[in-house]
Amino acid sequence: MNKSEWTTIGLAASTLVVTSSVTLILPFASGSVIDYTIASGENGGTSPLVLASGLFALSSLAGGGVYLRTLWLAKAGNRIVARIKQRLYSSILRKDSSFLDRQTTGDLLSRLTSDAQLLQGALTTQAVAGMRATVMSLGAFGMLLYTSPTLALVSCATLPPIFILTRHFSKQLKTRQERVQKLLGEATSLAEQALSHPTTVKQSVAETYETVRYRNGVAAAHAESVDTAHMQAQLEAGSHISANAAPLRHGSITAGDLTGFVMYSLLMAGNLSSMTSIYGEVVRASAASSRIFELMDQSSNVVSSKGHNDYNTTVSSTDPNTNNPSQRAASIEIENLSFRYPSRPDVPVINNLNLTIPAGGVLALVGASGSGKSTIGSLLTRLYDTDDNNNRNKDETESAIRINGKCIRDYDPQDLRQMISVVSQEPILFRGSIRDNIRYGVWDNASEESIIEAARQAYVMEFVDDFPDGLDTLVGQTGMQLSGGQRQRIAIARMLANNKASIYIMDEATSALDAQSEHYVQSALQKIFTEHSGKTIISIAHRLSTIRHATSIAVLQKGKVVQMGTFEELSTQEGAFYELMKTQLL
């Protein structure tokens, strides 16, 4: 917490002096009034109007204190939770792909929403109630001692059972709440998956299936939460019974003192009971916060060249001290590259692969599905690292990927990714306009002229001109309001808009497109091959038309380069490339 938040919490705590004092004075004052009335007889005593005025003044003072305390604690708590949510979100986005591969979207969203909501409640509502209950319990006990030390000590006998109950249930409550949050995350993941692909659900007539799956997930979370509620209810009931079990023995105290003592006993009992309820909520929030901070504390395997794995602060890519390769044509050397995905450590994907791409060269990677083509692109952009994550065998030599002679591990990951533009097989568009999606990732460096030029080169303007809002047309969730070919052309325009990029990676950019869409995308790709000679291009392709302009072609089988040459060379000699042509995989 920062200084401002500590100050706000301190001010909120100070109001307890006022509100608690008023609340604690009332039973004492009531007892004194009773004694005074009895002693004065029927004709004596203070006017009821005076008593009512005094009580109203005290209540108003206490009400003002309650208002300020609630407001200040809510402000501080909401600010703290907002900062935690922002850091958690940033932390999730910066995790390496090997970590994200093991997570579900629903669980991550659950930590951002329901877990954070529980933590927010603990820092606001429960914090207010807890502070008040603690002060009131201590104050009430102090007044009990003042009124009748003997009876007060008898009342203390009820405290040990409360502490024993609380200690017994606390660990079980936390464990159960962690299970509840996990089950909620799984249910959210099911919903997120179906809602992200509603068309597929409808076309598969899977509405009932998905509804039942989600209902079962929610039911499991509900059943666990009911068990948790039963346990918390037992704790609160036991504490309430113990707190109210103190025997009152009428001794040598006056009727007024006895009245005050009973009121203070009830006040202490009520607040002790509230404290157990609050404690249960705090335990639930503790389970939620454990899930939040566990995620934030997970380190990334992709480490920045600056020596840390949360590369939030990066040096500008225009800074000459970064030796950023985007300032000149980039050559690529891949040496002894071997890799296994962390989720499948026993399955080699890349096996001792060697490739050299000169600056400005165009390399086509071809091969059957699963041959390792797309993995090379993932390794170039350091979505995974080659050495830390692949569990290599002892007889495997160290892998290295170099750009302009410098190992990619020596670049900051963000600087590295800024100089590599990627078009994937299934382009992802984000909610917003076409313009927003073209300049996604290059907001500060993409002028209106460069956006329009990129859209023109990618043939985006061919369909944008038909839209009333032009480039400001909204694309919808994940771009679902556009066709596959239109989304692909926008993705190509996004790649071209990145003027810092010196490497283009196009991963099967024309697959699964209709003939007309493929024509436009092919035209855009041919422009890139012929007009962007200052870029190094890697084209991962199935079709002949996308690789004819490549300066060299590498044929992959089971993670190895089995053939290398130009299109003319490979198409006239028997081998893996020739077989691909015969089976029409190209």
Coordinates of C-alpha atoms in Angstrom, one line a residue:
M1 CA 0.0 0.0 0.0
N2 CA 1.1 3.5 -0.7
K3 CA 1.2 6.5 1.7
S4 CA -2.1 7.8 0.6
E5 CA -3.9 4.5 1.3
W6 CA -2.3 4.2 4.7
T7 CA -3.5 7.7 5.5
T8 CA -7.0 6.9 4.4
I9 CA -7.1 3.7 6.4
G10 CA -5.7 5.6 9.4
L11 CA -8.4 8.2 9.2
A12 CA -11.1 5.5 8.9
A13 CA -9.7 3.8 12.0
S14 CA -9.7 7.1 13.9
T15 CA -13.5 7.4 13.5
L16 CA -13.8 4.2 15.6
V17 CA -12.9 6.3 18.6
V18 CA -16.0 8.4 18.1
T19 CA -18.5 5.7 17.1
S20 CA -17.3 3.2 19.6
S21 CA -17.3 5.7 22.4
V22 CA -20.8 6.7 21.7
T23 CA -22.0 3.1 21.5
L24 CA -20.2 2.1 24.7
I25 CA -21.6 5.2 26.5
L26 CA -25.2 4.3 25.8
P27 CA -25.6 1.3 28.1
F28 CA -23.7 3.1 30.9
A29 CA -25.9 6.2 30.4
S30 CA -29.1 4.0 30.4
G31 CA -28.1 2.4 33.6
S32 CA -27.3 5.7 35.2
V33 CA -30.7 7.1 34.1
I34 CA -32.5 4.1 35.7
D35 CA -30.6 4.5 39.0
Y36 CA -31.2 8.3 39.0
T37 CA -34.9 7.9 38.2
I38 CA -35.3 5.3 41.0
A39 CA -33.4 7.5 43.5
S40 CA -35.3 10.7 42.6
G41 CA -38.8 9.2 42.8
E42 CA -41.8 10.0 40.7
N43 CA -41.4 13.8 40.8
G44 CA -37.7 13.8 40.2
G45 CA -35.5 13.0 37.2
T46 CA -34.5 14.6 34.0
S47 CA -37.0 15.7 31.3
P48 CA -37.7 13.1 28.6
L49 CA -37.1 15.8 26.0
V50 CA -33.6 16.4 27.3
L51 CA -32.8 12.7 27.3
A52 CA -34.1 12.3 23.8
S53 CA -32.1 15.3 22.6
G54 CA -29.0 13.9 24.1
L55 CA -29.5 10.5 22.6
F56 CA -30.2 12.1 19.2
A57 CA -27.0 14.1 19.4
L58 CA -24.9 11.0 20.3
S59 CA -26.5 9.0 17.5
S60 CA -25.9 11.8 14.9
L61 CA -22.3 11.9 16.0
A62 CA -21.9 8.2 15.6
G63 CA -23.7 8.2 12.3
G64 CA -21.3 10.7 10.9
G65 CA -18.4 8.6 12.0
V66 CA -19.8 5.5 10.4
Y67 CA -20.3 7.3 7.1
L68 CA -16.7 8.6 7.0
R69 CA -15.3 5.2 8.1
T70 CA -17.2 3.3 5.5
L71 CA -16.4 5.8 2.7
W72 CA -12.7 6.0 3.5
L73 CA -12.2 2.2 3.8
A74 CA -14.1 1.6 0.6
K75 CA -12.0 4.1 -1.3
A76 CA -8.7 2.5 0.0
G77 CA -9.9 -1.0 -0.5
N78 CA -11.2 -0.5 -4.0
R79 CA -8.0 1.3 -5.0
I80 CA -5.9 -1.6 -3.7
V81 CA -7.9 -4.3 -5.4
A82 CA -8.0 -2.3 -8.7
R83 CA -4.2 -2.2 -8.6
I84 CA -3.9 -5.9 -7.8
K85 CA -6.3 -6.7 -10.7
Q86 CA -4.2 -4.6 -13.0
R87 CA -1.0 -6.2 -11.9
L88 CA -2.6 -9.7 -12.2
Y89 CA -3.8 -9.0 -15.7
S90 CA -0.4 -7.7 -16.7
S91 CA 1.2 -10.7 -15.1
I92 CA -1.0 -13.1 -17.1
L93 CA -0.3 -11.4 -20.4
R94 CA 3.4 -11.6 -19.7
K95 CA 3.6 -15.3 -18.9
D96 CA 5.4 -17.4 -21.4
S97 CA 3.4 -19.8 -23.7
S98 CA 4.5 -22.9 -21.8
F99 CA 2.7 -21.6 -18.7
L100 CA -0.4 -20.5 -20.6
D101 CA -0.6 -23.8 -22.3
R102 CA -1.4 -25.4 -18.9
Q103 CA -4.1 -22.9 -18.0
T104 CA -7.8 -22.6 -19.0
T105 CA -9.2 -19.2 -19.9
G106 CA -12.1 -19.7 -17.5
D107 CA -9.8 -20.2 -14.5
L108 CA -7.8 -17.1 -15.4
L109 CA -11.0 -15.1 -15.7
S110 CA -12.2 -16.5 -12.4
R111 CA -9.1 -15.2 -10.6
L112 CA -9.6 -11.8 -12.2
T113 CA -13.3 -11.6 -11.3
S114 CA -14.7 -13.7 -8.5
D115 CA -11.4 -14.1 -6.6
A116 CA -10.7 -10.4 -6.8
Q117 CA -14.3 -9.7 -5.7
L118 CA -13.8 -11.7 -2.6
L119 CA -10.6 -9.9 -1.8
Q120 CA -12.3 -6.6 -2.4
G121 CA -15.0 -7.5 0.1
A122 CA -12.4 -8.4 2.7
L123 CA -10.6 -5.1 2.2
T124 CA -13.8 -3.0 2.4
T125 CA -17.0 -4.4 3.9
Q126 CA -15.3 -7.0 6.1
A127 CA -12.5 -4.6 7.1
V128 CA -15.1 -2.1 8.3
A129 CA -17.1 -4.7 10.2
G130 CA -14.0 -6.4 11.6
M131 CA -12.5 -3.2 13.0
R132 CA -15.7 -2.2 14.6
A133 CA -16.4 -5.6 16.1
T134 CA -12.9 -5.8 17.5
V135 CA -13.0 -2.4 19.1
M136 CA -16.6 -2.9 20.4
S137 CA -15.7 -6.3 21.9
L138 CA -12.7 -4.9 23.8
G139 CA -14.6 -1.8 24.8
A140 CA -17.6 -3.8 26.0
F141 CA -15.4 -6.1 28.0
G142 CA -13.7 -3.1 29.6
M143 CA -17.0 -1.7 30.7
L144 CA -18.0 -5.1 32.1
L145 CA -14.9 -5.0 34.2
Y146 CA -15.7 -1.5 35.3
T147 CA -19.3 -2.4 36.2
S148 CA -18.7 -5.8 37.9
P149 CA -15.2 -7.4 37.8
T150 CA -16.6 -10.7 39.2
L151 CA -19.2 -11.2 36.6
A152 CA -16.8 -10.0 33.9
L153 CA -14.4 -12.7 34.8
V154 CA -17.2 -15.3 34.7
S155 CA -18.0 -14.1 31.2
C156 CA -14.4 -14.6 30.1
A157 CA -14.9 -18.4 30.6
T158 CA -16.9 -18.3 27.3
L159 CA -13.9 -17.0 25.2
P160 CA -11.7 -20.2 25.0
P161 CA -14.5 -22.3 23.3
I162 CA -14.8 -19.5 20.7
F163 CA -11.1 -19.5 19.9
I164 CA -11.0 -23.3 19.8
L165 CA -13.9 -23.4 17.4
T166 CA -12.4 -20.7 15.2
R167 CA -9.0 -22.5 15.0
H168 CA -10.7 -25.8 14.3
F169 CA -12.7 -24.6 11.3
S170 CA -10.3 -22.0 9.8
K171 CA -8.1 -24.4 7.8
Q172 CA -11.0 -26.4 6.6
L173 CA -12.8 -23.3 5.5
K174 CA -9.9 -22.1 3.4
T175 CA -9.3 -25.5 1.8
R176 CA -13.0 -25.7 0.9
Q177 CA -13.1 -22.2 -0.5
E178 CA -10.1 -22.9 -2.7
R179 CA -12.0 -25.8 -4.2
V180 CA -15.1 -23.6 -4.7
Q181 CA -13.1 -21.0 -6.6
K182 CA -11.4 -23.7 -8.7
L183 CA -14.8 -25.2 -9.6
L184 CA -16.1 -21.8 -10.5
G185 CA -13.1 -21.3 -12.8
E186 CA -13.8 -24.6 -14.6
A187 CA -17.5 -23.6 -15.1
T188 CA -16.5 -20.2 -16.4
S189 CA -14.0 -21.9 -18.8
L190 CA -16.9 -24.0 -20.2
A191 CA -19.0 -21.0 -20.8
E192 CA -16.2 -18.9 -22.3
Q193 CA -15.4 -21.7 -24.7
A194 CA -19.0 -22.1 -26.0
L195 CA -19.7 -18.3 -26.1
S196 CA -16.5 -17.7 -28.1
H197 CA -17.8 -20.1 -30.8
P198 CA -21.6 -19.7 -30.8
T199 CA -21.9 -20.5 -34.6
T200 CA -20.1 -23.9 -34.1
V201 CA -22.4 -24.7 -31.2
K202 CA -25.5 -23.9 -33.2
Q203 CA -24.4 -25.7 -36.3
S204 CA -23.5 -28.8 -34.2
V205 CA -26.9 -28.6 -32.4
A206 CA -25.0 -28.6 -29.2
E207 CA -27.0 -26.0 -27.2
T208 CA -28.4 -28.7 -24.9
Y209 CA -25.0 -30.4 -24.5
E210 CA -23.2 -27.2 -23.6
T211 CA -26.1 -26.1 -21.3
V212 CA -25.9 -29.4 -19.4
R213 CA -22.1 -29.2 -19.1
Y214 CA -22.3 -25.7 -17.7
R215 CA -25.1 -26.6 -15.4
N216 CA -23.1 -29.6 -14.0
G217 CA -20.1 -27.3 -13.5
V218 CA -22.1 -24.7 -11.6
A219 CA -23.9 -27.4 -9.6
A220 CA -20.5 -28.9 -8.5
A221 CA -19.4 -25.4 -7.4
H222 CA -22.7 -24.8 -5.7
A223 CA -22.6 -28.1 -3.8
E224 CA -19.1 -27.3 -2.5
S225 CA -20.1 -23.8 -1.5
V226 CA -23.1 -25.1 0.4
D227 CA -20.8 -27.4 2.3
T228 CA -18.6 -24.4 3.0
A229 CA -21.6 -22.4 4.2
H230 CA -22.7 -25.2 6.5
M231 CA -19.2 -25.2 8.1
Q232 CA -19.2 -21.4 8.5
A233 CA -22.7 -21.6 10.0
Q234 CA -21.6 -24.1 12.5
L235 CA -18.7 -21.9 13.5
E236 CA -20.9 -18.8 13.9
A237 CA -23.6 -20.7 15.8
G238 CA -21.1 -22.2 18.2
S239 CA -19.5 -18.9 18.8
H240 CA -22.9 -17.2 19.4
I241 CA -23.9 -19.9 21.9
S242 CA -20.6 -19.7 23.8
A243 CA -20.7 -15.9 23.8
N244 CA -24.2 -15.8 25.4
A245 CA -23.7 -18.6 27.8
A246 CA -22.2 -16.5 30.7
P247 CA -24.3 -16.9 33.8
L248 CA -25.4 -13.7 35.4
R249 CA -25.6 -13.8 39.2
H250 CA -27.4 -11.0 40.9
G251 CA -25.1 -9.8 43.6
S252 CA -24.6 -6.5 45.3
I253 CA -25.0 -4.4 42.2
T254 CA -27.8 -2.0 41.6
A255 CA -30.6 -2.4 39.1
G256 CA -29.0 0.2 36.8
D257 CA -25.6 -1.5 36.9
L258 CA -27.3 -4.8 36.3
T259 CA -29.1 -3.3 33.3
G260 CA -25.8 -1.9 32.0
F261 CA -24.0 -5.1 32.6
V262 CA -26.6 -7.1 30.6
M263 CA -26.4 -4.6 27.7
Y264 CA -22.6 -4.7 27.6
S265 CA -22.7 -8.6 27.8
L266 CA -25.1 -8.6 24.8
L267 CA -22.9 -6.1 23.0
M268 CA -19.8 -8.1 23.5
A269 CA -21.6 -11.4 22.6
G270 CA -23.0 -9.9 19.4
N271 CA -19.6 -8.5 18.3
L272 CA -17.8 -11.7 19.1
S273 CA -20.3 -13.6 17.0
S274 CA -19.8 -11.0 14.3
M275 CA -16.1 -11.5 14.5
T276 CA -16.4 -15.2 13.8
S277 CA -18.6 -14.5 10.8
I278 CA -16.1 -11.9 9.6
Y279 CA -13.3 -14.4 10.1
G280 CA -15.1 -16.9 7.9
E281 CA -15.3 -14.3 5.1
V282 CA -11.7 -13.4 5.6
V283 CA -10.7 -17.0 5.3
R284 CA -12.6 -17.2 2.0
A285 CA -10.8 -14.1 0.9
S286 CA -7.5 -15.6 2.0
A287 CA -8.2 -18.6 -0.3
A288 CA -9.0 -16.3 -3.2
S289 CA -5.9 -14.1 -2.6
S290 CA -3.7 -17.2 -2.5
R291 CA -4.9 -18.1 -6.0
I292 CA -4.3 -14.5 -7.1
F293 CA -0.8 -14.2 -5.7
E294 CA 0.2 -17.8 -6.7
L295 CA -0.5 -16.8 -10.3
M296 CA 1.4 -13.5 -10.0
D297 CA 4.4 -15.2 -8.4
Q298 CA 4.8 -17.8 -11.2
S299 CA 8.0 -16.9 -13.0
S300 CA 8.4 -17.0 -16.7
N301 CA 10.9 -19.2 -18.4
V302 CA 11.5 -16.6 -21.1
V303 CA 13.9 -14.3 -19.3
S304 CA 14.6 -10.8 -20.5
S305 CA 18.2 -9.8 -21.4
K306 CA 17.9 -7.3 -18.6
G307 CA 18.0 -10.2 -16.1
H308 CA 14.3 -10.5 -15.1
N309 CA 11.3 -12.4 -16.4
D310 CA 8.7 -9.7 -16.1
Y311 CA 9.9 -7.5 -18.9
N312 CA 7.5 -4.7 -18.2
T313 CA 10.1 -2.0 -18.6
T314 CA 11.9 -2.1 -22.0
V315 CA 14.3 0.1 -23.7
S316 CA 13.0 1.9 -26.8
S317 CA 13.7 -0.1 -29.9
T318 CA 15.0 3.1 -31.5
D319 CA 17.7 3.4 -28.9
P320 CA 21.0 2.5 -30.5
N321 CA 22.3 0.9 -27.3
T322 CA 19.7 -1.9 -27.8
N323 CA 21.4 -3.0 -31.0
N324 CA 17.9 -3.5 -32.3
P325 CA 18.0 -5.4 -35.6
S326 CA 14.9 -3.7 -36.9
Q327 CA 17.1 -0.8 -38.0
R328 CA 18.7 -2.9 -40.7
A329 CA 17.9 -6.0 -42.8
A330 CA 18.0 -9.1 -40.7
S331 CA 19.8 -12.3 -41.4
I332 CA 18.7 -15.5 -39.5
E333 CA 20.9 -18.4 -38.4
I334 CA 19.4 -21.5 -36.8
E335 CA 22.0 -23.9 -35.4
N336 CA 21.4 -27.3 -34.0
L337 CA 17.8 -26.4 -33.1
S338 CA 16.0 -29.1 -31.1
F339 CA 12.8 -28.6 -29.2
R340 CA 10.1 -30.4 -27.3
Y341 CA 6.9 -28.7 -26.0
P342 CA 6.9 -28.6 -22.2
S343 CA 3.5 -30.3 -22.1
R344 CA 4.9 -33.1 -24.2
P345 CA 8.6 -33.5 -23.1
D346 CA 8.9 -37.0 -24.6
V347 CA 7.9 -36.0 -28.1
P348 CA 10.6 -34.3 -30.2
V349 CA 9.2 -31.6 -32.5
I350 CA 12.4 -30.1 -33.9
N351 CA 15.5 -32.3 -34.3
N352 CA 18.9 -30.8 -34.8
L353 CA 17.7 -28.4 -37.4
N354 CA 20.0 -26.0 -39.2
L355 CA 19.0 -23.1 -41.4
T356 CA 20.5 -19.9 -42.7
I357 CA 18.4 -17.1 -44.2
P358 CA 20.4 -14.2 -45.7
A359 CA 19.2 -10.6 -45.0
G360 CA 16.3 -9.9 -47.4
G361 CA 15.9 -13.5 -48.3
V362 CA 12.6 -15.3 -48.8
L363 CA 12.4 -18.8 -47.3
A364 CA 9.5 -21.1 -47.7
L365 CA 8.9 -23.9 -45.2
V366 CA 6.9 -26.8 -46.5
G367 CA 6.0 -30.2 -45.1
A368 CA 3.2 -32.3 -43.8
S369 CA 1.2 -31.2 -40.7
G370 CA 3.2 -31.8 -37.5
S371 CA 6.6 -31.5 -39.2
G372 CA 7.6 -28.4 -37.1
K373 CA 7.0 -25.5 -39.5
S374 CA 4.9 -23.3 -37.2
T375 CA 7.0 -24.2 -34.2
I376 CA 10.0 -22.5 -35.9
G377 CA 8.0 -19.3 -35.9
S378 CA 7.1 -19.7 -32.2
L379 CA 10.7 -20.1 -31.3
L380 CA 11.9 -17.1 -33.4
T381 CA 9.5 -14.9 -31.5
R382 CA 10.5 -16.5 -28.2
L383 CA 7.1 -17.7 -27.3
Y384 CA 9.2 -20.6 -26.0
D385 CA 12.9 -20.9 -25.3
T386 CA 14.9 -23.7 -26.9
D387 CA 17.1 -24.7 -23.9
D388 CA 15.2 -24.2 -20.7
N389 CA 11.9 -25.8 -21.8
N390 CA 12.7 -28.7 -24.0
N391 CA 14.2 -31.3 -21.6
R392 CA 17.0 -32.1 -24.1
N393 CA 18.9 -35.3 -23.9
K394 CA 22.5 -35.3 -22.8
D395 CA 23.8 -36.1 -26.3
E396 CA 22.0 -33.1 -27.9
T397 CA 24.1 -30.0 -28.5
E398 CA 23.0 -26.6 -27.5
S399 CA 20.6 -24.9 -29.8
A400 CA 21.0 -21.3 -31.0
I401 CA 18.9 -18.9 -33.0
R402 CA 20.8 -15.7 -34.1
I403 CA 19.5 -12.6 -35.8
N404 CA 22.3 -10.5 -37.4
G405 CA 24.8 -12.7 -35.6
K406 CA 23.3 -12.0 -32.1
C407 CA 21.5 -14.7 -30.1
I408 CA 17.9 -13.9 -29.7
R409 CA 18.2 -14.5 -25.9
D410 CA 20.3 -11.4 -25.8
Y411 CA 17.4 -9.3 -27.1
D412 CA 14.7 -8.1 -24.8
P413 CA 11.6 -10.2 -25.8
Q414 CA 9.5 -7.1 -26.5
D415 CA 12.2 -5.5 -28.7
L416 CA 12.6 -8.9 -30.5
R417 CA 8.9 -9.2 -31.2
Q418 CA 8.6 -5.6 -32.4
M419 CA 10.9 -6.4 -35.3
I420 CA 9.0 -9.6 -36.3
S421 CA 5.6 -9.3 -37.8
V422 CA 3.5 -12.5 -37.9
V423 CA 0.4 -13.5 -39.9
S424 CA -1.1 -16.7 -38.6
Q425 CA -3.3 -19.2 -40.3
E426 CA -6.3 -18.1 -38.2
P427 CA -5.9 -14.4 -37.7
I428 CA -7.3 -12.9 -34.5
L429 CA -9.1 -9.6 -34.6
F430 CA -10.1 -7.7 -31.5
R431 CA -13.3 -5.8 -30.7
G432 CA -13.0 -2.4 -32.3
S433 CA -12.7 -0.9 -35.7
I434 CA -10.8 -2.1 -38.8
R435 CA -8.4 0.8 -38.2
D436 CA -7.8 -0.2 -34.6
N437 CA -7.0 -3.7 -35.7
I438 CA -4.5 -2.6 -38.4
R439 CA -2.6 -0.5 -36.0
Y440 CA -2.8 -3.0 -33.2
G441 CA 0.6 -3.2 -31.5
V442 CA 2.0 -0.1 -33.3
W443 CA -0.3 2.6 -32.0
D444 CA 2.5 5.2 -31.5
N445 CA 4.2 4.6 -34.8
A446 CA 1.4 4.1 -37.3
S447 CA 0.3 7.3 -39.0
E448 CA -3.0 7.6 -40.8
E449 CA -1.0 7.5 -44.1
S450 CA 0.8 4.3 -43.2
I451 CA -2.5 2.7 -42.1
I452 CA -4.2 3.5 -45.4
E453 CA -1.1 2.4 -47.4
A454 CA -0.9 -0.9 -45.5
A455 CA -4.7 -1.4 -46.1
R456 CA -4.2 -0.7 -49.8
Q457 CA -1.3 -3.1 -50.2
A458 CA -3.2 -5.8 -48.4
Y459 CA -6.3 -5.2 -50.5
V460 CA -8.3 -4.2 -47.5
M461 CA -9.6 -1.1 -49.2
E462 CA -11.3 -3.4 -51.8
F463 CA -14.0 -4.2 -49.3
V464 CA -13.7 -1.3 -46.9
D465 CA -14.8 1.2 -49.6
D466 CA -18.2 -0.6 -49.6
F467 CA -18.7 0.1 -45.8
P468 CA -20.4 3.3 -44.8
D469 CA -18.0 3.8 -42.0
G470 CA -14.9 2.8 -44.0
L471 CA -11.9 2.0 -41.7
D472 CA -14.0 2.9 -38.7
T473 CA -16.3 -0.1 -39.3
L474 CA -16.6 -2.2 -36.2
V475 CA -15.5 -5.8 -36.7
G476 CA -17.4 -7.4 -33.8
Q477 CA -16.2 -10.0 -31.3
T478 CA -13.1 -11.7 -32.7
G479 CA -14.0 -10.2 -36.1
M480 CA -17.0 -12.4 -36.6
Q481 CA -18.8 -9.7 -38.7
L482 CA -16.2 -10.2 -41.4
S483 CA -15.4 -13.1 -43.7
G484 CA -12.3 -15.2 -43.3
G485 CA -10.7 -13.6 -46.3
Q486 CA -11.4 -10.1 -45.0
R487 CA -10.0 -11.0 -41.6
Q488 CA -6.8 -12.4 -43.2
R489 CA -6.3 -9.3 -45.3
I490 CA -6.6 -7.1 -42.2
A491 CA -4.0 -9.3 -40.5
I492 CA -1.7 -8.8 -43.5
A493 CA -2.3 -5.0 -43.3
R494 CA -1.4 -5.1 -39.6
M495 CA 1.9 -6.8 -40.4
L496 CA 2.7 -4.2 -43.1
A497 CA 1.8 -1.3 -40.7
N498 CA 4.6 -2.3 -38.4
N499 CA 7.4 -0.2 -39.9
K500 CA 9.9 -1.5 -37.3
A501 CA 9.6 -5.0 -38.5
S502 CA 12.5 -6.5 -40.5
I503 CA 11.2 -10.0 -40.5
Y504 CA 7.8 -11.2 -41.8
I505 CA 6.5 -14.6 -40.8
M506 CA 3.4 -15.8 -42.7
D507 CA 2.0 -19.1 -41.4
E508 CA -0.2 -20.7 -44.1
A509 CA -1.9 -17.4 -44.7
T510 CA -4.1 -18.7 -47.6
S511 CA -5.3 -22.0 -46.1
A512 CA -9.1 -22.5 -45.7
L513 CA -10.0 -19.5 -47.9
D514 CA -12.5 -19.5 -50.8
A515 CA -11.2 -18.8 -54.3
Q516 CA -11.9 -15.1 -54.4
S517 CA -10.5 -14.5 -50.9
E518 CA -7.4 -16.5 -51.8
H519 CA -6.9 -14.4 -55.0
Y520 CA -6.8 -11.2 -53.0
V521 CA -4.6 -12.7 -50.3
Q522 CA -2.2 -14.2 -52.9
S523 CA -2.0 -10.8 -54.6
A524 CA -1.1 -9.2 -51.3
L525 CA 1.5 -11.8 -50.6
Q526 CA 3.1 -11.5 -54.1
K527 CA 3.3 -7.7 -53.5
I528 CA 5.1 -8.4 -50.2
F529 CA 7.6 -10.8 -51.9
T530 CA 8.4 -8.3 -54.8
E531 CA 8.0 -4.9 -53.1
H532 CA 9.5 -5.5 -49.7
S533 CA 13.0 -6.5 -50.6
G534 CA 14.3 -5.0 -47.4
K535 CA 12.5 -7.6 -45.3
T536 CA 13.5 -11.1 -44.5
I537 CA 10.4 -13.3 -45.2
I538 CA 9.5 -16.8 -43.9
S539 CA 6.5 -18.3 -45.6
I540 CA 5.0 -21.4 -44.2
A541 CA 2.8 -22.8 -46.9
H542 CA 0.9 -25.7 -48.4
R543 CA 0.3 -24.3 -51.9
L544 CA 2.6 -23.9 -54.8
S545 CA 1.4 -20.4 -55.7
T546 CA 2.6 -19.1 -52.3
I547 CA 6.2 -20.4 -52.6
R548 CA 7.1 -19.8 -56.3
H549 CA 8.7 -16.5 -55.5
A550 CA 10.8 -17.9 -52.6
T551 CA 14.6 -17.6 -53.0
S552 CA 14.9 -21.0 -51.2
I553 CA 12.6 -23.8 -50.0
A554 CA 13.2 -26.0 -46.9
V555 CA 11.3 -29.3 -46.8
L556 CA 10.7 -30.5 -43.2
Q557 CA 9.9 -34.0 -42.1
K558 CA 9.6 -34.8 -38.4
G559 CA 11.4 -31.7 -37.4
K560 CA 14.4 -32.1 -39.8
V561 CA 15.3 -30.4 -43.0
V562 CA 15.4 -33.2 -45.6
Q563 CA 15.6 -31.1 -48.7
M564 CA 16.7 -27.5 -49.6
G565 CA 16.7 -25.6 -52.8
T566 CA 14.8 -23.4 -55.2
F567 CA 11.4 -24.3 -56.5
E568 CA 12.8 -25.2 -59.9
E569 CA 15.5 -27.4 -58.4
L570 CA 13.2 -29.3 -56.1
S571 CA 10.4 -29.8 -58.5
T572 CA 12.6 -31.6 -61.0
Q573 CA 14.2 -34.1 -58.6
E574 CA 12.6 -36.9 -56.7
G575 CA 12.4 -36.6 -53.0
A576 CA 10.1 -35.3 -50.3
F577 CA 9.1 -32.1 -52.2
Y578 CA 8.2 -34.1 -55.3
E579 CA 6.1 -36.5 -53.1
L580 CA 4.3 -33.5 -51.6
M581 CA 3.5 -32.2 -55.1
K582 CA 2.2 -35.6 -56.2
T583 CA -0.1 -35.9 -53.2
Q584 CA -1.3 -32.3 -53.7
L585 CA -0.3 -31.3 -50.3
L586 CA 1.2 -28.3 -51.9

